[in-house]
Amino acid sequence: MTAFENYSREALQIEHEIERKGVVLGIDWNDDAQVRALAREALDCKLGQDNCEPDDPDDRARIELFGLAQLMLTVMKESAHANIHTHGGAAWKSFARALWAEHDLREGNG
């Protein structure tokens, strides 16, 4: 048996951090074009490359946001394995939609 995890609490914490990073970066989660551009950056980011170095506070916030996206997807996957549907709020959903759309586009499914 696996240990009990509070997926709802984790989702709320991640959502809160996504929103905070969005404020720092000036992200309008209702602006599909802006969020899709952010999703493309997230998918292109490889730490150690010129396009993904934490040199200044905005870059650091962006990289932390990309890490939160990975946590977001991990929580959704783990909760799904426990037959629990987990998701965050508006920022989470907006970013997740953009990430999936960009992923599908790259895979030839979009």
N, CA and C of each residue as an Amber inpcrd file, in Angstrom:
protein
   330
   0.8470000  -1.1720000   0.0000000   0.0000000   0.0000000   0.0000000
   0.8960000   1.2400000   0.0000000   0.5190000   2.2340000  -0.7940000
   1.2930000   3.4620000  -0.8440000   0.8690000   4.3890000   0.2870000
   1.7540000   5.2910000   0.6280000   1.4490000   6.2590000   1.6800000
   0.3850000   7.2300000   1.1840000  -0.4110000   7.7180000   2.0980000
  -1.4480000   8.6930000   1.7560000  -0.8030000   9.9970000   1.3160000
  -1.2690000  10.5140000   0.2110000  -0.8040000  11.8160000  -0.2560000
  -2.0070000  12.7120000  -0.4260000  -1.8380000  13.9480000  -0.0150000
  -2.9180000  14.9120000  -0.1630000  -2.7070000  15.6600000  -1.4750000
  -3.2200000  15.0860000  -2.5570000  -3.0220000  15.6590000  -3.8780000
  -3.6690000  17.0350000  -4.0110000  -4.7990000  17.2180000  -3.3740000
  -5.4680000  18.5240000  -3.4450000  -4.6060000  19.6100000  -2.8220000
  -4.0170000  19.3050000  -1.6810000  -3.1460000  20.2900000  -1.0260000
  -1.9210000  20.5790000  -1.8890000  -1.3230000  19.5190000  -2.4470000
  -0.1700000  19.7120000  -3.3250000  -0.5390000  20.5730000  -4.5240000
  -1.6920000  20.3040000  -5.1090000  -2.1350000  21.0820000  -6.2690000
  -2.3300000  22.5490000  -5.9000000  -2.9040000  22.8070000  -4.7450000
  -3.0980000  24.2030000  -4.3040000  -1.7660000  24.9050000  -4.0840000
  -0.8170000  24.2020000  -3.5010000   0.5080000  24.8000000  -3.2740000
   1.2110000  25.1000000  -4.5980000   1.1370000  24.1680000  -5.5270000
   1.7570000  24.3800000  -6.8310000   1.0630000  25.5170000  -7.5620000
  -0.2490000  25.5310000  -7.5230000  -1.0160000  26.6100000  -8.1650000
  -0.5980000  27.9680000  -7.6060000  -0.4790000  28.0470000  -6.2970000
  -0.0820000  29.3090000  -5.6610000   1.2860000  29.7610000  -6.1770000
   2.2240000  28.8410000  -6.2810000   3.5640000  29.1760000  -6.7670000
   3.5400000  29.5360000  -8.2500000   2.7250000  28.8470000  -9.0380000
   2.5840000  29.2000000 -10.4560000   2.0580000  30.6240000 -10.5800000
   1.0600000  30.9490000  -9.7880000   0.5080000  32.3070000  -9.8170000
   1.5620000  33.3350000  -9.4190000   2.3370000  33.0420000  -8.3810000
   3.3910000  33.9670000  -7.9330000   4.4220000  34.2000000  -9.0340000
   4.8630000  33.1230000  -9.6740000   5.8360000  33.2710000 -10.7710000
   5.2110000  34.0390000 -11.9220000   3.9440000  33.8150000 -12.1590000
   3.2390000  34.5480000 -13.2120000   3.2040000  36.0400000 -12.9520000
   3.0360000  36.4250000 -11.6950000   3.0540000  37.8490000 -11.3340000
   4.4390000  38.4330000 -11.5860000   5.4730000  37.7300000 -11.1440000
   6.8480000  38.1950000 -11.3460000   7.1370000  38.3900000 -12.8300000
   6.6490000  37.4630000 -13.6630000   6.9330000  37.4840000 -15.0920000
   5.9170000  38.2840000 -15.9050000   4.8670000  38.7660000 -15.2490000
   3.8420000  39.5380000 -15.9630000   2.9970000  38.6850000 -16.8870000
   2.7460000  37.4470000 -16.4920000   1.9670000  36.5320000 -17.3280000
   0.4780000  36.7780000 -17.1200000  -0.2280000  36.9370000 -18.2270000
  -1.6930000  37.0040000 -18.2150000  -2.1710000  35.6170000 -18.6260000
  -2.6270000  34.8410000 -17.6730000  -3.0000000  33.4520000 -17.9280000
  -4.1940000  33.3330000 -18.8650000  -4.8780000  34.4520000 -19.1480000
  -6.0000000  34.4580000 -20.0950000  -5.5480000  34.7910000 -21.5090000
  -4.2780000  35.1410000 -21.6810000  -3.7270000  35.4800000 -22.9950000
  -3.1200000  34.2160000 -23.6010000  -3.9160000  33.5530000 -24.4540000
  -3.4860000  32.2690000 -25.0110000  -2.1510000  32.3620000 -25.7370000
  -1.9400000  33.4180000 -26.4940000  -0.6870000  33.5590000 -27.2510000
   0.5000000  33.6810000 -26.2980000   0.3450000  34.4460000 -25.2460000
   1.4320000  34.6210000 -24.2770000   1.7260000  33.3100000 -23.5560000
   0.6950000  32.5960000 -23.1690000   0.8830000  31.3390000 -22.4370000
   1.4500000  30.2650000 -23.3650000   1.0300000  30.2490000 -24.6250000
   1.5970000  29.2960000 -25.5840000   3.0790000  29.5800000 -25.8070000
   3.4530000  30.8660000 -25.8880000   4.8790000  31.2190000 -26.0370000
   5.6680000  30.7380000 -24.8240000   5.0930000  30.9020000 -23.6430000
   5.7410000  30.4280000 -22.4190000   5.8940000  28.9070000 -22.4440000
   4.8690000  28.2160000 -22.9200000   4.9280000  26.7550000 -23.0240000
   6.0280000  26.3290000 -23.9930000   6.1680000  27.0410000 -25.1000000
   7.2490000  26.7220000 -26.0460000   8.6090000  26.8960000 -25.3700000
   8.7500000  27.9890000 -24.6110000  10.0010000  28.2060000 -23.8720000
  10.2610000  27.0620000 -22.8950000   9.2220000  26.6350000 -22.2170000
   9.3630000  25.5520000 -21.2350000   9.8270000  24.2690000 -21.9210000
   9.2440000  23.9590000 -23.0570000   9.6140000  22.7360000 -23.7600000
  11.0080000  22.8230000 -24.3660000  11.4500000  24.0300000 -24.6870000
  12.7800000  24.2300000 -25.2750000  13.8830000  24.3530000 -24.2330000
  13.5220000  24.6140000 -22.9900000  14.5010000  24.8980000 -21.9420000
  15.3040000  23.6500000 -21.5830000  16.5990000  23.7860000 -21.7040000
  17.5290000  22.7480000 -21.2650000  18.5650000  23.4590000 -20.4030000
  18.5540000  23.1980000 -19.1140000  19.4860000  23.8750000 -18.2220000
  20.9130000  23.7270000 -18.7210000  21.6390000  24.8170000 -18.6570000
  23.0160000  24.8190000 -19.1160000  23.1770000  25.3630000 -20.5160000
  22.0690000  25.5080000 -21.2430000  22.1300000  26.0970000 -22.5740000
  21.8780000  27.5950000 -22.4690000  22.2650000  28.3240000 -23.4990000
  22.1400000  29.7830000 -23.4870000  20.7010000  30.2600000 -23.2790000
  19.7430000  29.4970000 -23.7800000  18.3520000  29.9350000 -23.6830000
  17.7020000  29.5710000 -22.3490000  18.4630000  29.0150000 -21.4260000
  17.8620000  28.5730000 -20.1680000  18.8760000  28.6590000 -19.0260000
  19.3580000  29.8680000 -18.7710000  20.3160000  30.1020000 -17.6880000
  19.7060000  31.0520000 -16.6570000  19.8180000  30.7090000 -15.3760000
  19.2200000  31.5350000 -14.3110000  20.1030000  32.7270000 -13.9220000
  20.4230000  33.6020000 -14.8860000  21.3210000  34.7290000 -14.6200000
  20.6620000  35.8930000 -13.8940000  19.3930000  36.1290000 -14.1500000
  18.7260000  37.2570000 -13.5050000  17.4220000  36.7730000 -12.8690000
  16.8030000  37.6270000 -12.0430000  15.5940000  37.1920000 -11.3250000
  14.4620000  36.7260000 -12.2390000  14.2720000  37.3810000 -13.3850000
  13.2120000  36.9500000 -14.2970000  13.5120000  35.5770000 -14.8780000
  14.7680000  35.3650000 -15.2790000  15.1420000  34.0470000 -15.8010000
  14.9730000  32.9740000 -14.7360000  15.3580000  33.3030000 -13.5150000
  15.2190000  32.3470000 -12.4110000  13.7460000  32.0150000 -12.1750000
  12.8910000  33.0420000 -12.1800000  11.4530000  32.8140000 -11.9890000
  10.8980000  31.9480000 -13.1090000  11.3470000  32.1960000 -14.3350000
  10.8860000  31.4210000 -15.4920000  11.3070000  29.9490000 -15.3350000
  12.5460000  29.7060000 -14.9560000  13.0220000  28.3390000 -14.7820000
  12.2900000  27.6520000 -13.6340000  12.0300000  28.3830000 -12.5610000
  11.2670000  27.8120000 -11.4440000   9.8490000  27.4840000 -11.8910000
   9.2710000  28.3350000 -12.7350000   7.9390000  28.0660000 -13.2690000
   7.9450000  26.7890000 -14.1030000   8.9900000  26.6010000 -14.8890000
   9.0900000  25.3850000 -15.6950000   9.1980000  24.1570000 -14.7900000
   9.9240000  24.2870000 -13.6890000  10.0050000  23.1950000 -12.7240000
   8.6520000  22.9060000 -12.0870000   7.9020000  23.9590000 -11.8210000
   6.5500000  23.7850000 -11.2690000   5.6460000  23.0580000 -12.2580000
   5.8430000  23.3220000 -13.5380000   5.0570000  22.6150000 -14.5560000
   5.3370000  21.1180000 -14.4750000   6.5950000  20.7590000 -14.2770000
   6.9370000  19.3460000 -14.1380000   6.2800000  18.7560000 -12.8870000
   6.3170000  19.4940000 -11.7890000   5.6380000  19.0310000 -10.5670000
   4.1420000  18.8780000 -10.7960000   3.5670000  19.8430000 -11.5030000
   2.1420000  19.8310000 -11.7970000   1.7830000  18.5360000 -12.5330000
   2.5440000  18.2030000 -13.5690000   2.2630000  16.9980000 -14.3330000
   2.4960000  15.7360000 -13.5030000   3.4960000  15.7630000 -12.6390000
   3.7820000  14.6140000 -11.7680000   2.6330000  14.3710000 -10.7930000
   2.1180000  15.4310000 -10.1890000   0.9930000  15.2890000  -9.2530000
  -0.2290000  14.7340000  -9.9810000  -0.4890000  15.2430000 -11.1870000
  -1.6380000  14.7400000 -11.9470000  -1.4620000  13.2570000 -12.2740000
  -0.2670000  12.8660000 -12.6660000   0.0050000  11.4680000 -13.0200000
  -0.1140000  10.5590000 -11.8030000   0.5120000  10.9670000 -10.6900000
   0.4670000  10.1360000  -9.4830000  -0.9500000  10.0080000  -8.9510000
  -1.6860000  11.0980000  -8.9650000  -3.0520000  11.0190000  -8.4590000
  -3.9230000  10.1700000  -9.3740000  -3.6740000  10.2380000 -10.6790000
  -4.4400000   9.4110000 -11.6170000  -4.2010000   7.9330000 -11.3490000
  -2.9680000   7.5740000 -10.9860000  -2.6700000   6.1790000 -10.6510000
  -3.4230000   5.7430000  -9.3890000  -3.7910000   6.7150000  -8.5580000
  -4.5720000   6.4170000  -7.3520000  -6.0690000   6.6300000  -7.6020000
  -6.4460000   6.7580000  -8.8920000  -7.8410000   6.9870000  -9.2930000
  -8.4220000   8.2670000  -8.7050000  -7.5790000   9.2930000  -8.6240000
  -8.0070000  10.6010000  -8.1300000  -7.7230000  11.6210000  -9.2230000
  -8.7450000  12.3810000  -9.5870000  -8.5920000  13.4320000 -10.6020000
  -8.1340000  14.7000000  -9.8900000  -6.9330000  15.1590000 -10.2050000
  -6.3590000  16.3210000  -9.5290000  -6.0090000  17.3860000 -10.5560000
  -6.3540000  18.6100000 -10.2150000  -5.9750000  19.7460000 -11.0470000
  -5.9690000  20.9860000 -10.1740000  -5.3160000  22.0070000 -10.6670000
  -5.2550000  23.2770000  -9.9610000  -6.2970000  24.2330000 -10.5030000
  -6.0300000  25.5030000 -10.2990000  -6.9600000  26.5410000 -10.7220000
  -6.6910000  27.0440000 -12.1280000  -7.0520000  28.2940000 -12.3620000
  -7.0130000  28.8780000 -13.7010000  -5.6070000  28.9200000 -14.2980000
  -4.6150000  29.3320000 -13.5250000  -3.2470000  29.4200000 -14.0480000
  -2.7340000  28.0270000 -14.4060000  -2.9430000  27.0840000 -13.5290000
  -2.5340000  25.6920000 -13.7480000  -3.1500000  25.1820000 -15.0420000
  -4.4690000  25.3450000 -15.1860000  -5.1740000  24.8210000 -16.3570000
  -4.7120000  25.5080000 -17.6330000  -4.5140000  26.8030000 -17.5730000
  -4.0670000  27.5530000 -18.7350000  -2.6920000  27.0680000 -19.1910000
  -1.7700000  26.9310000 -18.2460000  -0.4170000  26.4970000 -18.5730000
  -0.4250000  25.0450000 -19.0540000  -1.1870000  24.1880000 -18.3880000
  -1.2630000  22.7790000 -18.7850000  -1.8190000  22.6450000 -20.2010000
  -2.8860000  23.3860000 -20.5160000  -3.4570000  23.3440000 -21.8690000
  -2.4230000  23.7490000 -22.9170000  -1.6860000  24.8330000 -22.6120000
  -0.6720000  25.3270000 -23.5510000   0.4600000  24.3170000 -23.7160000
   0.8910000  23.7120000 -22.6220000   1.9510000  22.7060000 -22.7010000
   1.5170000  21.5110000 -23.5470000   0.2950000  21.0290000 -23.3180000
  -0.1890000  19.8860000 -24.0980000  -0.3420000  20.2550000 -25.5600000
  -0.8520000  21.4440000 -25.8360000  -1.0340000  21.8770000 -27.2280000
   0.3140000  21.9660000 -27.9470000   1.2970000  22.5440000 -27.2860000
   2.6280000  22.6530000 -27.8950000   3.2720000  21.2840000 -28.0500000
   3.0980000  20.4190000 -27.0690000   3.6240000  19.0670000 -27.1610000
   2.9840000  18.3400000 -28.3480000   1.6670000  18.4130000 -28.4620000
   0.9750000  17.7550000 -29.5560000   1.4050000  18.3070000 -30.9100000
   1.6140000  19.6040000 -30.9800000   2.0550000  20.2230000 -32.2250000
   3.4190000  19.6700000 -32.6500000   4.3020000  19.5190000 -31.6800000
   5.6480000  18.9820000 -31.9530000   5.5960000  17.5090000 -32.3390000
   4.6300000  16.8060000 -31.8030000   4.5060000  15.3730000 -32.0960000
   3.7000000  15.1230000 -33.3630000   3.2060000  16.1960000 -33.9810000
   2.4230000  16.0490000 -35.2030000   0.9780000  15.7090000 -34.9660000
   0.5130000  15.9180000 -33.7170000  -0.8790000  15.6060000 -33.3740000
  -1.7380000  16.8600000 -33.2980000  -1.1830000  18.0100000 -33.5980000
  -1.9380000  19.2360000 -33.4250000  -2.0200000  19.9850000 -34.6250000
